[in-house]
PDB file of C-alpha atoms in Angstrom:
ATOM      1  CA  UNK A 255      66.642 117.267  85.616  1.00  0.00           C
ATOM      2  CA  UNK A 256      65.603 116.141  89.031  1.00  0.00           C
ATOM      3  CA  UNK A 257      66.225 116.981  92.555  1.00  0.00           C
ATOM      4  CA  UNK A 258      63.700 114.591  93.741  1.00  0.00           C
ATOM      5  CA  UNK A 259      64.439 111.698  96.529  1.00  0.00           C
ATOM      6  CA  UNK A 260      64.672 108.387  94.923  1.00  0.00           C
ATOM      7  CA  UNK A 261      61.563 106.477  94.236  1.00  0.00           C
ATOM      8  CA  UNK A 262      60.067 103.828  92.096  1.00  0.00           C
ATOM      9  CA  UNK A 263      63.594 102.617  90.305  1.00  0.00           C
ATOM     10  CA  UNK A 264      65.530 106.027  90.909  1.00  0.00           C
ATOM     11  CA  UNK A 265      68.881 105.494  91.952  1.00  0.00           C
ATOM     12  CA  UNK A 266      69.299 105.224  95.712  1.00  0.00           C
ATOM     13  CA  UNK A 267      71.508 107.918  97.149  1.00  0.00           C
ATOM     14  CA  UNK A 268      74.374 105.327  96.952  1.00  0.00           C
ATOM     15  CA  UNK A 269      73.469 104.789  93.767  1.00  0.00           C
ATOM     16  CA  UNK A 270      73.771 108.087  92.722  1.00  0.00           C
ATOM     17  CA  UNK A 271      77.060 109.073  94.973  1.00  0.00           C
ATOM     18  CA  UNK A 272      78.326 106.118  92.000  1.00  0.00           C
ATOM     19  CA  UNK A 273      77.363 107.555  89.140  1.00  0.00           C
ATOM     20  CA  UNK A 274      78.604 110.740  89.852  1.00  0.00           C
ATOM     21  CA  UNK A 275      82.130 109.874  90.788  1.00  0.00           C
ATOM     22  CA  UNK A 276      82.092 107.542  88.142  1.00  0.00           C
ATOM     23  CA  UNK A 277      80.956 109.965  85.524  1.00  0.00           C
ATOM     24  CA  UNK A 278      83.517 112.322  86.739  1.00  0.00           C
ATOM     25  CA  UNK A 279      86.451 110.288  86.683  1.00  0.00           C
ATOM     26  CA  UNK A 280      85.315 109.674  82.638  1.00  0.00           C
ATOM     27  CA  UNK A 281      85.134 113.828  82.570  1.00  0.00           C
ATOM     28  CA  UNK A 282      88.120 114.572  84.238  1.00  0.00           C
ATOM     29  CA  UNK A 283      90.415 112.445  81.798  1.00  0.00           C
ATOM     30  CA  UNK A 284      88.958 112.842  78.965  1.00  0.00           C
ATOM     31  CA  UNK A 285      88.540 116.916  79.494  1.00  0.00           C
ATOM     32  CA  UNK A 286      90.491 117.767  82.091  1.00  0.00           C
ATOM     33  CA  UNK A 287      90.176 119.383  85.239  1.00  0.00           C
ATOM     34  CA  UNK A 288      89.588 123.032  84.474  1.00  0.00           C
ATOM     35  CA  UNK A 289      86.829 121.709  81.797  1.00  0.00           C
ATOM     36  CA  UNK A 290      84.766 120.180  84.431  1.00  0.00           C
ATOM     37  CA  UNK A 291      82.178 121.789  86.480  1.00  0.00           C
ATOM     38  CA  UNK A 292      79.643 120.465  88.948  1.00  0.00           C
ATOM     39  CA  UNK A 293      76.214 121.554  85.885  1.00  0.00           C
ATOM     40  CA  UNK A 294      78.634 119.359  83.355  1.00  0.00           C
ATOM     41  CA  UNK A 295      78.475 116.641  85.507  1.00  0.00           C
ATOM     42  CA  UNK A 296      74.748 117.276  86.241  1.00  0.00           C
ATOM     43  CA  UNK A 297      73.898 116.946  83.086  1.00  0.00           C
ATOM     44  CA  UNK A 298      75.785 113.813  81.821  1.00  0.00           C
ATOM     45  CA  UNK A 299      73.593 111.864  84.643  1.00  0.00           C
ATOM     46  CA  UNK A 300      70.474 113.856  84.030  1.00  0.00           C
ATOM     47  CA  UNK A 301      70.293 115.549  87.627  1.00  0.00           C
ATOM     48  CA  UNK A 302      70.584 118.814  88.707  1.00  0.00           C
ATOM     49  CA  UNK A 303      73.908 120.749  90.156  1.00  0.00           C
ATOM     50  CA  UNK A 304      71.949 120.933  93.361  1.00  0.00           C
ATOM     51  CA  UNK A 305      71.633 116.628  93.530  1.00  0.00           C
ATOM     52  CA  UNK A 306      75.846 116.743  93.031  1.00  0.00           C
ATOM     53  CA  UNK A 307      75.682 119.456  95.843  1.00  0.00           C
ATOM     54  CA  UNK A 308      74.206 117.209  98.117  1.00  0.00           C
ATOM     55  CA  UNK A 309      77.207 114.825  97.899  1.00  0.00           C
ATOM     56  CA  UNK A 310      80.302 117.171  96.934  1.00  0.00           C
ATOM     57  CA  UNK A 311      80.606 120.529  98.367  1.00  0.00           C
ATOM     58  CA  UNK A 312      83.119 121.254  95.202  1.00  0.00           C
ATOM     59  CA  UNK A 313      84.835 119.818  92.398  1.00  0.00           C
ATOM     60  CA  UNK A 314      87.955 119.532  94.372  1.00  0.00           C
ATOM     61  CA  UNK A 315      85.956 117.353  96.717  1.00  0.00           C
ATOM     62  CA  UNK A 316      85.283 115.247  94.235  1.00  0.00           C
ATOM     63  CA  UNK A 317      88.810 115.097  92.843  1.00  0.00           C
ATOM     64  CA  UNK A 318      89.593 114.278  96.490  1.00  0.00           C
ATOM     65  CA  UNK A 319      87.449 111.033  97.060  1.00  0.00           C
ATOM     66  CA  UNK A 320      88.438 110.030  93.011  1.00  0.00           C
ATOM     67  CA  UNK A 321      92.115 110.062  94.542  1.00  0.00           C
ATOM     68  CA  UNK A 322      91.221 108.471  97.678  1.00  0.00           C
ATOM     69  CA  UNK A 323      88.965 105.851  96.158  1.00  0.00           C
ATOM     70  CA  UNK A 324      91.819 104.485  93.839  1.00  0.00           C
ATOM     71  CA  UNK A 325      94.532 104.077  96.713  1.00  0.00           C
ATOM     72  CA  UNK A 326      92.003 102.184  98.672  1.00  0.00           C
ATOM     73  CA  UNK A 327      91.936  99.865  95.658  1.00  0.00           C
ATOM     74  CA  UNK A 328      95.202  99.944  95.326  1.00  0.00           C
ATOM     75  CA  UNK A 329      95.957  98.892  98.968  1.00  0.00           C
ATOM     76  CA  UNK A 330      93.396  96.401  99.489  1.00  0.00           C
ATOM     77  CA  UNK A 331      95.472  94.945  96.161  1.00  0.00           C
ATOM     78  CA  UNK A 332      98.420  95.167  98.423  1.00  0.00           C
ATOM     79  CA  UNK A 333      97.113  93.617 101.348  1.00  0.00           C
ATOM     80  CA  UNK A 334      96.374  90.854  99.747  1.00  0.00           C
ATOM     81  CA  UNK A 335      99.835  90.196  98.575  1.00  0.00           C
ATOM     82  CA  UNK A 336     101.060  91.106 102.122  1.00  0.00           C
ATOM     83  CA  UNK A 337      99.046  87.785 103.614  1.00  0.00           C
ATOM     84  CA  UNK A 338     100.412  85.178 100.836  1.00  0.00           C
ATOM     85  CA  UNK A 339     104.138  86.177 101.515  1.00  0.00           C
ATOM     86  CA  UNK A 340     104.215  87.151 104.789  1.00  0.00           C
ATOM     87  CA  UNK A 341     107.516  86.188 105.653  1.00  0.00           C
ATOM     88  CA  UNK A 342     108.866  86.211 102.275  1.00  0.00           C
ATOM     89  CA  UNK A 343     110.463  89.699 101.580  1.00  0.00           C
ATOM     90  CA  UNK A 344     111.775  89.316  98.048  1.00  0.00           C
ATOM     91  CA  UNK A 345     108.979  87.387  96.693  1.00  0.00           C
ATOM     92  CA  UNK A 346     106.659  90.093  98.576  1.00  0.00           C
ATOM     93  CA  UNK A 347     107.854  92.884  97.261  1.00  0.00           C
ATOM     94  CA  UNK A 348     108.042  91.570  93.480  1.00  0.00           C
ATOM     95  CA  UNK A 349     104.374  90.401  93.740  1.00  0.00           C
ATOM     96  CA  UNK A 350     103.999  94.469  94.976  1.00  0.00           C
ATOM     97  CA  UNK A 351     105.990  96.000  92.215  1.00  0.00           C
ATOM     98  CA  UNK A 352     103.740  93.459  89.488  1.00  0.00           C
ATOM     99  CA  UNK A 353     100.681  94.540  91.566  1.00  0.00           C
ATOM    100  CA  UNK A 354     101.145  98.608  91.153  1.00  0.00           C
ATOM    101  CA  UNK A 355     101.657  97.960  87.321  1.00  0.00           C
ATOM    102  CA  UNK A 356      99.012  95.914  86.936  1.00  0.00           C
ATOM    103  CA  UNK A 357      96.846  98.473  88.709  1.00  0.00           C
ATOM    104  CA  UNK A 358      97.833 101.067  86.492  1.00  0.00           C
ATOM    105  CA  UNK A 359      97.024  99.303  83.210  1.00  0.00           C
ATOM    106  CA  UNK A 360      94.061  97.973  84.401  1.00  0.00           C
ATOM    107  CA  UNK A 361      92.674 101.221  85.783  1.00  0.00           C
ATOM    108  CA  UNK A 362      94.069 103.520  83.416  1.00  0.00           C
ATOM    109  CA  UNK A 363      91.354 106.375  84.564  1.00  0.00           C
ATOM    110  CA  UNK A 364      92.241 105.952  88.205  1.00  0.00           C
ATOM    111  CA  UNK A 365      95.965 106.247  87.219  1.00  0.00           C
ATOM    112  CA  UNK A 366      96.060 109.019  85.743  1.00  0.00           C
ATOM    113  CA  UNK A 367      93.474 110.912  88.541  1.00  0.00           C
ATOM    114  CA  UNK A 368      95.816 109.133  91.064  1.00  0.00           C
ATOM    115  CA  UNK A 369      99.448 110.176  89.860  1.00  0.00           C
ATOM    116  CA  UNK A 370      99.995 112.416  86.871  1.00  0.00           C
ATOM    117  CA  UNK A 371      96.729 115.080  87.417  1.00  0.00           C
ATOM    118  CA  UNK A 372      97.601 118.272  89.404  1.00  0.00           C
ATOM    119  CA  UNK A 373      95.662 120.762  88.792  1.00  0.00           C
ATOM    120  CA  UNK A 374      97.711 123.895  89.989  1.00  0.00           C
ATOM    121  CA  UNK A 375      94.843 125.340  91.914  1.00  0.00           C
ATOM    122  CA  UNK A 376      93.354 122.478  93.670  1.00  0.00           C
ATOM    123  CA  UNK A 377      92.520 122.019  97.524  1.00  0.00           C
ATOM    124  CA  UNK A 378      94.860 120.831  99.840  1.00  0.00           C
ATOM    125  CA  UNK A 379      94.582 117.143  99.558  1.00  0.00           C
ATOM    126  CA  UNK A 380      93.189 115.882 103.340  1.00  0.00           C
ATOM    127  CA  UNK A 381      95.377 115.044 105.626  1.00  0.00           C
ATOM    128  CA  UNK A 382      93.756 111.742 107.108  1.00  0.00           C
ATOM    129  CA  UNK A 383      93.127 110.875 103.184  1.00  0.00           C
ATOM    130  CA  UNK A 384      96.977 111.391 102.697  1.00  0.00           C
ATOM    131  CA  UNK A 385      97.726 109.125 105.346  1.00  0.00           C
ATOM    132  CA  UNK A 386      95.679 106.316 103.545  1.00  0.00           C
ATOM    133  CA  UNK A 387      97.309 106.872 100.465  1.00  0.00           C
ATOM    134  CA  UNK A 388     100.460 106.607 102.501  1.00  0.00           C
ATOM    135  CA  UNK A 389     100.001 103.318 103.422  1.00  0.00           C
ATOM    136  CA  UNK A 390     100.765 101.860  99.762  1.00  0.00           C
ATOM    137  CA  UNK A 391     104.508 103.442  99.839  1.00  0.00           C
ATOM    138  CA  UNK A 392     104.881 102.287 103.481  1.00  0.00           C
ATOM    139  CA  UNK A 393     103.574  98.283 102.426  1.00  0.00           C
ATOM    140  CA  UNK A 394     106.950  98.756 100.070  1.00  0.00           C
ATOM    141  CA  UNK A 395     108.805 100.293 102.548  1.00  0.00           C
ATOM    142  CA  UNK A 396     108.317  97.249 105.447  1.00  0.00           C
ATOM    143  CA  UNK A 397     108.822  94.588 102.450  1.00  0.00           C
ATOM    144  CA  UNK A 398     112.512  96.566 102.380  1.00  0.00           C
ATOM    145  CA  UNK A 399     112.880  96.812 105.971  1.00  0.00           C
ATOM    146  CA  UNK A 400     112.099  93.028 106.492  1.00  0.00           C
ATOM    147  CA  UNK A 401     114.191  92.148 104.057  1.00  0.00           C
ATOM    148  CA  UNK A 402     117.007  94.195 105.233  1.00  0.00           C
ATOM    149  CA  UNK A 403     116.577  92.717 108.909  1.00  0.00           C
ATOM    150  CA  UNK A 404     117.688  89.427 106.999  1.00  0.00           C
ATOM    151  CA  UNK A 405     120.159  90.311 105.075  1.00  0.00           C
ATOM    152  CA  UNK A 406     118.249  90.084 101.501  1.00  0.00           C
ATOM    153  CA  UNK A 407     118.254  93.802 100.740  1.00  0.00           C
ATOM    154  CA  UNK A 408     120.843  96.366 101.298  1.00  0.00           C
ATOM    155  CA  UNK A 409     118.941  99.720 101.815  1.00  0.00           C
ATOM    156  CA  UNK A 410     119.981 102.590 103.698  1.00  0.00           C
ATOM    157  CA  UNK A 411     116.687 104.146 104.199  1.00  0.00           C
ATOM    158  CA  UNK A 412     113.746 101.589 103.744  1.00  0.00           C
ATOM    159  CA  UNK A 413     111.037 104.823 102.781  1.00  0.00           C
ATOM    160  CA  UNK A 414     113.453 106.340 100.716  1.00  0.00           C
ATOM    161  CA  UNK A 415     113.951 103.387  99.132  1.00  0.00           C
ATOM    162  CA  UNK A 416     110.373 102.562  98.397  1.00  0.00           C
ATOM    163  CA  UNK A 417     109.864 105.690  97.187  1.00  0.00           C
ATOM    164  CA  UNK A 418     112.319 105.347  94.153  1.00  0.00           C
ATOM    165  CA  UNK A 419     110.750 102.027  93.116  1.00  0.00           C
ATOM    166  CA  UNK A 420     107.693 103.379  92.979  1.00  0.00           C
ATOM    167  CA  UNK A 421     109.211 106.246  90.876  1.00  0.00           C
ATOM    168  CA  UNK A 422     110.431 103.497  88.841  1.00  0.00           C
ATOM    169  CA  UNK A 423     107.167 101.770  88.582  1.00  0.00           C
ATOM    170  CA  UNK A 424     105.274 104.593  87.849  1.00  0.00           C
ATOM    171  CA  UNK A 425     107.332 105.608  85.182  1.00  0.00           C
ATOM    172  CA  UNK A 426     106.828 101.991  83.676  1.00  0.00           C
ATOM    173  CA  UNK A 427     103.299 102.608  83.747  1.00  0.00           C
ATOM    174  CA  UNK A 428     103.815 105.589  82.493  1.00  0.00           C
ATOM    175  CA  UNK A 429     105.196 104.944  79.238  1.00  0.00           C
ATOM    176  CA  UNK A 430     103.014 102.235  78.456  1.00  0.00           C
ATOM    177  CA  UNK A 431      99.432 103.985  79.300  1.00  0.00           C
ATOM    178  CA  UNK A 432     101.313 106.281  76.722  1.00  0.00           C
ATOM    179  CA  UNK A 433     102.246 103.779  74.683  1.00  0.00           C
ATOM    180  CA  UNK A 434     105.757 105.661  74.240  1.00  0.00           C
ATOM    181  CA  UNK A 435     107.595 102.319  74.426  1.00  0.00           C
ATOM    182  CA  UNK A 436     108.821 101.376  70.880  1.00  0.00           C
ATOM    183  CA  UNK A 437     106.522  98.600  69.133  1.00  0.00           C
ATOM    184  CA  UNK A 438     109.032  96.456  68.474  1.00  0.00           C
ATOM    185  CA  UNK A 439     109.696  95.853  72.063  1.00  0.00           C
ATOM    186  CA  UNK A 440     107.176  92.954  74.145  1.00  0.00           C
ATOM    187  CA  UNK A 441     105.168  94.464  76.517  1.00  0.00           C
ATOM    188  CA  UNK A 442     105.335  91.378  79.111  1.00  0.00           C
ATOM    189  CA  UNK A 443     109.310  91.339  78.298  1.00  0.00           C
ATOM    190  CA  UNK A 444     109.730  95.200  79.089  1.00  0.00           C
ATOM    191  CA  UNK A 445     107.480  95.198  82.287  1.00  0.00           C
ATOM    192  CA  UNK A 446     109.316  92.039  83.622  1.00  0.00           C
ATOM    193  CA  UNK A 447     113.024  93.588  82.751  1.00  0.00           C
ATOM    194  CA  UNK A 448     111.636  96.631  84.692  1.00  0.00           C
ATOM    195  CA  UNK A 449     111.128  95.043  87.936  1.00  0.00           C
ATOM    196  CA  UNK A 450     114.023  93.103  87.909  1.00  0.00           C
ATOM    197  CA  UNK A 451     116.386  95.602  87.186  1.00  0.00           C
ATOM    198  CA  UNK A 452     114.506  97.585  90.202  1.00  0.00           C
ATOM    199  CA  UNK A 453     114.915  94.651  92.306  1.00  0.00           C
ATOM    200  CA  UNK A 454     118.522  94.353  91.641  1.00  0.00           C
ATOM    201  CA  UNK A 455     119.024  97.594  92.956  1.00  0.00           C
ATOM    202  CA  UNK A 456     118.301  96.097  96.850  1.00  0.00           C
ATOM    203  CA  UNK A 457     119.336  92.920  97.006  1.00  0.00           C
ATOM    204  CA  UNK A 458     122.301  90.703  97.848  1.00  0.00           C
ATOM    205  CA  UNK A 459     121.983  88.237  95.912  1.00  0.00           C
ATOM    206  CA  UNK A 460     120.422  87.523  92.339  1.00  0.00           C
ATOM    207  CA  UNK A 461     116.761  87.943  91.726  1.00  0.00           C
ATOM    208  CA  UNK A 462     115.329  85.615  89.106  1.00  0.00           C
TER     209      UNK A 462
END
């Protein structure tokens, strides 16, 4: 294994940042977090625990960026639908709800590093990466808000509020990454049912 600088077609230290977090996102769900260890990794990308090192004081730090990585996907996913409805609440915050599911299915690795892994003796998560993860639940949160300022949605507490959709939505995605919902039931049918019986829950008026 090598501990060399890049050269002639090695991977570039970008390069290799990649590869690791991308070979231990594949470790983590498919072993688990008290399997993994920095020479495991090392040896799936045929370096040396001293090249991860370099990169990632610990496998916590690793765990860390993994996490942070996937809810700066996840917002810039958000963002996007934030500029086509800007001042469209309801419409916002369904295109939100069909976003974080969508997410989740497609990035089934992410989702599960994301939301259902805690190890019980892992680092404090960062603070400033905590407040970018934040952002996602507060993107909900203002798509309540605005609606509420116009009389759309009936909500008490807009972050509260987000906070049990996205309780609902993650146990949507849940279920299906699990595939715990029965066969017999459509998977476009159940996810669609989902959000508008979420929806329902806030507003004034019927959501279609």
């Amino acid at each position: 294994m090598s501990d060399a600088p890049p050269a002639n077609g090695s991977p570039s230290n970008g390069d290799l940042r990649r590869r690791i977090l991308d070979t231990t996102r594949r470790l983590l769900v498919k072993e688990g977090y008290h399997n993994l260890s920095m020479r495991k990794i090392a040896q799936s990308i045929n370096y040396s625990a001293t090249s991860i090192y370099l990169h990632f004081e610990s496998k916590d730090a690793l765990l860390h960026a993994l996490i942070d990585e996937g809810m700066q996907q996840l917002y810039a996913a958000f963002t996007s639908i934030v500029g086509q409805f800007p001042d469209r609440p309801v419409e916002r915050l369904r295109a939100l709800c069909e976003q974080f599911i969508t997410f989740g299915l497609d990035n089934p690795e992410y989702y599960e590093i994301m939301f259902q892994l805690r190890p019980e003796q892992m680092e404090r998560y960062p603070a400033e990466k905590y407040r970018r993860a934040r952002r996602n639940l507060d993107t909900i949160a203002e798509a309540l808000a605005e609606g509420a300022d116009e009389g759309v949605f009936e909500v008490a507490d807009a972050r509260v509020s987000a906070s049990t959709i996205w309780a609902s939505l993650h146990g949507t995605v849940s279920l299906l990454l699990a595939e715990r919902v029965d066969i017999r039931i459509d998977q476009n049918d159940f996810i669609e049912t989902a959000i508008r019986q979420t929806l329902r829950s806030y507003t004034t008026r019927a959501v279609a």
